[in-house]
Coordinates of C-alpha atoms and ligand atoms in Angstrom, one line a residue:
M1 CA 17.5 -95.0 -98.4
T2 CA 18.6 -98.4 -99.9
T3 CA 21.3 -98.9 -102.9
E4 CA 19.4 -100.0 -105.8
T5 CA 20.3 -100.1 -109.5
E6 CA 17.5 -100.7 -112.2
V7 CA 17.5 -100.9 -116.0
R8 CA 14.7 -99.6 -117.9
I9 CA 14.7 -100.3 -121.7
F10 CA 12.4 -98.3 -124.1
E11 CA 11.7 -98.9 -128.0
T12 CA 12.8 -95.4 -128.8
P13 CA 14.7 -92.4 -127.6
K14 CA 11.4 -90.3 -127.3
K15 CA 10.0 -92.9 -124.9
V16 CA 13.3 -92.8 -122.8
Y17 CA 12.8 -89.0 -122.7
K18 CA 9.1 -89.3 -121.6
A19 CA 10.2 -91.8 -118.9
I20 CA 12.7 -89.7 -117.3
A21 CA 10.4 -86.6 -117.7
K22 CA 7.8 -88.4 -115.8
E23 CA 10.1 -89.4 -113.0
I24 CA 11.3 -85.8 -112.6
V25 CA 7.4 -84.7 -112.4
K26 CA 7.0 -87.3 -109.7
H27 CA 9.9 -86.4 -107.5
A28 CA 9.7 -82.7 -108.1
Q29 CA 6.3 -82.6 -107.1
K30 CA 6.8 -84.1 -103.8
T31 CA 6.2 -81.2 -101.3
N32 CA 8.0 -82.6 -98.3
Q33 CA 11.3 -80.6 -99.5
P34 CA 11.4 -77.0 -100.3
R35 CA 13.4 -77.5 -103.5
F36 CA 14.6 -80.0 -105.8
D37 CA 18.5 -80.0 -107.1
I38 CA 19.1 -81.5 -110.4
A39 CA 22.6 -81.7 -111.8
L40 CA 22.2 -82.0 -115.7
S41 CA 24.4 -83.5 -118.2
G42 CA 25.6 -82.2 -121.5
G43 CA 26.3 -83.4 -125.0
N44 CA 23.3 -84.1 -127.2
S45 CA 21.5 -87.0 -125.4
P46 CA 19.5 -84.5 -123.0
K47 CA 18.3 -82.4 -125.8
G48 CA 15.2 -84.6 -126.5
L49 CA 14.6 -84.7 -122.6
F50 CA 14.8 -81.1 -122.3
K51 CA 12.3 -80.7 -125.2
K52 CA 9.7 -83.0 -123.6
M53 CA 10.2 -81.1 -120.2
S54 CA 9.7 -77.8 -121.9
K55 CA 6.7 -78.7 -123.9
K56 CA 4.5 -81.9 -122.7
Y57 CA 5.6 -81.7 -119.0
R58 CA 6.2 -77.9 -118.6
D59 CA 3.0 -77.1 -116.6
L60 CA 3.6 -80.3 -114.4
I61 CA 7.0 -79.4 -113.2
P62 CA 7.1 -76.8 -110.3
W63 CA 9.9 -74.7 -111.8
D64 CA 10.0 -72.3 -108.9
R65 CA 11.4 -75.3 -106.7
I66 CA 13.7 -76.7 -109.4
H67 CA 17.4 -75.7 -109.1
F68 CA 19.5 -76.6 -111.9
W69 CA 23.2 -77.5 -112.0
W70 CA 25.6 -79.2 -114.2
G71 CA 27.6 -82.6 -113.9
D72 CA 30.3 -81.1 -116.2
E73 CA 31.0 -78.3 -118.4
R74 CA 33.4 -77.3 -120.9
C75 CA 35.7 -74.6 -120.2
V76 CA 34.4 -72.2 -122.9
S77 CA 32.2 -69.0 -123.2
P78 CA 28.4 -69.6 -122.2
H79 CA 27.8 -68.6 -125.9
D80 CA 30.0 -71.2 -127.3
A81 CA 28.4 -73.9 -129.2
E82 CA 30.4 -76.3 -127.1
S83 CA 28.8 -75.0 -124.0
N84 CA 26.5 -77.4 -122.0
Y85 CA 24.9 -74.6 -120.5
K86 CA 24.2 -72.8 -123.8
M87 CA 22.8 -76.1 -125.0
T88 CA 20.3 -76.2 -122.0
V89 CA 19.4 -72.5 -122.6
D90 CA 18.6 -73.4 -126.3
Y91 CA 16.4 -76.6 -125.4
L92 CA 15.1 -75.7 -122.1
L93 CA 15.7 -72.6 -120.1
S94 CA 14.8 -70.3 -122.7
K95 CA 11.4 -72.1 -122.8
I96 CA 10.4 -72.2 -119.2
N97 CA 9.8 -69.5 -116.6
I98 CA 12.4 -70.5 -113.8
P99 CA 13.8 -67.9 -111.3
K100 CA 17.3 -67.0 -112.6
E101 CA 18.5 -67.6 -109.1
N102 CA 17.7 -71.3 -109.6
I103 CA 20.1 -71.5 -112.5
H104 CA 23.7 -72.6 -111.0
R105 CA 26.0 -72.3 -113.9
I106 CA 29.5 -73.6 -114.2
K107 CA 31.4 -70.4 -115.6
G108 CA 33.3 -72.1 -118.2
E109 CA 34.7 -68.9 -119.2
R110 CA 36.8 -68.5 -116.1
S111 CA 40.1 -70.0 -114.9
P112 CA 39.2 -73.6 -114.7
V113 CA 40.9 -74.1 -111.3
E114 CA 39.3 -71.2 -109.6
E115 CA 35.9 -72.2 -111.4
A116 CA 36.2 -75.7 -109.9
Q117 CA 36.8 -74.1 -106.4
R118 CA 34.0 -71.6 -106.8
Y119 CA 31.5 -74.0 -108.1
S120 CA 32.4 -76.3 -105.2
E121 CA 31.7 -73.7 -102.7
E122 CA 28.2 -72.8 -104.5
I123 CA 27.4 -76.5 -104.1
T124 CA 28.3 -76.7 -100.5
L125 CA 26.5 -73.3 -99.7
N126 CA 23.3 -74.7 -101.4
L127 CA 23.1 -78.4 -100.8
N128 CA 22.6 -80.7 -97.9
S129 CA 25.4 -83.1 -97.1
R130 CA 25.6 -86.8 -96.4
N131 CA 28.7 -88.2 -94.9
E132 CA 30.2 -84.6 -95.3
I133 CA 29.5 -84.9 -99.3
P134 CA 26.9 -82.9 -101.1
V135 CA 23.7 -84.5 -101.9
F136 CA 21.9 -83.8 -105.2
D137 CA 18.3 -85.0 -105.3
L138 CA 19.1 -86.0 -108.9
I139 CA 22.1 -86.3 -111.1
I140 CA 21.3 -86.9 -114.9
L141 CA 24.4 -88.6 -116.8
G142 CA 25.1 -89.4 -120.0
M143 CA 27.9 -91.9 -121.3
G144 CA 30.2 -91.3 -124.1
G145 CA 31.1 -94.1 -126.6
D146 CA 34.4 -94.7 -124.5
G147 CA 32.6 -95.0 -121.4
H148 CA 33.1 -91.6 -119.9
T149 CA 30.5 -89.9 -117.9
A150 CA 30.3 -86.4 -116.8
S151 CA 33.7 -85.2 -117.8
I152 CA 35.5 -88.4 -116.1
F153 CA 37.4 -90.1 -118.9
P154 CA 39.0 -93.5 -118.9
N155 CA 42.5 -91.9 -118.6
Q156 CA 41.5 -90.0 -115.5
M157 CA 39.8 -92.6 -113.3
E158 CA 41.4 -91.0 -110.2
L159 CA 38.5 -88.4 -110.7
L160 CA 36.1 -91.1 -109.6
N161 CA 37.5 -91.0 -106.0
S162 CA 38.8 -87.5 -105.8
D163 CA 38.0 -86.0 -102.4
K164 CA 37.2 -82.8 -104.1
I165 CA 33.6 -81.7 -104.9
C166 CA 34.6 -80.5 -108.6
E167 CA 37.7 -81.3 -110.6
V168 CA 39.3 -79.9 -113.6
A169 CA 39.5 -82.6 -116.3
L170 CA 41.1 -82.9 -119.7
H171 CA 39.2 -84.4 -122.8
P172 CA 41.8 -87.0 -123.9
N173 CA 41.5 -86.3 -127.6
S174 CA 40.9 -82.5 -128.0
G175 CA 42.7 -81.7 -124.6
Q176 CA 39.8 -79.3 -124.0
K177 CA 39.8 -78.4 -120.4
R178 CA 36.5 -79.3 -118.6
I179 CA 35.1 -79.0 -115.1
T180 CA 33.2 -82.1 -113.5
L181 CA 31.6 -83.3 -110.4
S182 CA 34.0 -85.9 -108.9
G183 CA 32.7 -89.5 -108.8
R184 CA 32.4 -89.5 -104.9
V185 CA 29.8 -86.4 -105.2
I186 CA 27.9 -88.1 -108.1
N187 CA 27.6 -91.5 -106.2
N188 CA 26.3 -89.7 -103.0
A189 CA 23.2 -88.4 -105.0
N190 CA 19.7 -89.5 -104.1
R191 CA 18.8 -90.5 -107.5
I192 CA 21.2 -91.0 -110.5
F193 CA 19.6 -91.6 -114.0
F194 CA 21.8 -92.7 -117.0
L195 CA 20.2 -91.6 -120.4
V196 CA 22.0 -93.6 -122.8
T197 CA 20.7 -94.1 -126.4
G198 CA 22.0 -95.1 -129.8
E199 CA 23.7 -98.2 -131.5
N200 CA 27.3 -96.5 -130.9
K201 CA 26.8 -97.0 -126.9
A202 CA 25.7 -100.7 -127.2
I203 CA 29.1 -102.5 -126.9
R204 CA 30.1 -100.3 -123.7
I205 CA 26.5 -101.1 -122.3
S206 CA 26.9 -104.6 -122.9
E207 CA 30.2 -104.7 -121.2
I208 CA 28.7 -102.6 -118.4
M209 CA 25.7 -104.8 -117.8
N210 CA 27.6 -108.1 -118.1
D211 CA 30.2 -106.9 -115.7
T212 CA 33.0 -107.8 -118.0
D213 CA 36.8 -107.0 -117.2
A214 CA 36.8 -104.5 -119.9
A215 CA 33.9 -102.8 -117.9
K216 CA 35.9 -102.0 -114.9
Q217 CA 38.1 -99.6 -117.2
L218 CA 35.1 -97.5 -117.9
P219 CA 34.1 -94.5 -115.7
A220 CA 30.5 -95.1 -116.1
Y221 CA 30.8 -98.7 -114.7
H222 CA 32.0 -97.2 -111.2
I223 CA 28.9 -94.9 -111.0
A224 CA 26.7 -96.5 -108.2
A225 CA 24.2 -94.7 -106.1
N226 CA 25.8 -95.5 -102.6
S227 CA 22.8 -94.4 -100.5
G228 CA 20.2 -93.9 -103.3
R229 CA 18.8 -95.2 -106.6
L230 CA 20.6 -95.7 -109.9
I231 CA 18.4 -96.1 -112.8
W232 CA 19.7 -96.9 -116.6
F233 CA 17.3 -95.5 -119.1
L234 CA 18.3 -97.0 -122.3
D235 CA 16.5 -97.4 -125.8
D236 CA 16.6 -100.7 -127.7
A237 CA 19.5 -99.6 -129.9
A238 CA 21.9 -98.9 -126.9
A239 CA 20.4 -102.2 -125.1
S240 CA 20.9 -104.2 -128.2
K241 CA 24.1 -105.9 -127.2
I242 CA 23.2 -106.8 -123.6
Ligands
6PG301 C1 29.7 -83.5 -122.0 C2 28.8 -84.5 -121.1 C3 29.3 -86.0 -121.5 C4 28.1 -86.7 -122.3 C5 28.5 -87.9 -123.0 C6 27.5 -88.5 -124.0 O1 29.9 -82.6 -121.5 O2 29.9 -84.1 -123.2 O3 28.4 -84.3 -120.1 O4 29.4 -86.8 -120.4 O5 27.1 -86.9 -121.4 O6 29.6 -87.4 -123.8 O7 27.3 -87.4 -124.8 P1 26.1 -87.4 -126.1 O8 24.9 -87.6 -125.2 O9 26.4 -86.5 -126.9 O10 26.2 -88.9 -126.6

């Protein structure tokens, strides 16, 4: 599989969600593989996508073959408003009929170091590898206004090249502990979809798309599907300064 990067720009966030949902339907329906492993992003951006997947496209997605993972999680209880898992339950998992064994939650309530190790082992047990690195079929990423992605923040760029599968990260402002996939695992995915919408992301998107010196300080800039396909799904607002 060749390394390709593509940028798709849509008028509204809803059209971004629809485009990503259709891609998930297309790839998940391929019957040449027994399962389709997707790592989800957290935050707010995926909420609209999850709504699309749980309503308009619900009957087109073979849920019994889909395995959900997370690209990162806050080290909080699964019932905490901050939990990416809770957000996914609220907007998607509570609305679809998916086998519970297909849900691979990061246990944010556990000791971060121990859970990073446990989750890494669960990933290794379930996924194929390429170059001895686990391969996700699809990783969906958001991007923060500071250019972070997953929970790899600009002041922790070393997590991009960590030789671990999962790392413990610290939110630079709140100090909140997080568990994140390392950049090496993210970049090893077959497909990476960035879901970025809103005016507040426009400056960073402009820096990244114009390959500026400032971009090189941003974790999101260093995401590249080394042996797969990277597609940026943007709305007009996020793309307005390219
Ligand atoms: C998280 C996310 C994070 C998110 C960005 C964008 O745990 O917060 O995984 O990487 O994707 O911060 O967040 P919004 O979608 O809320 O802008």
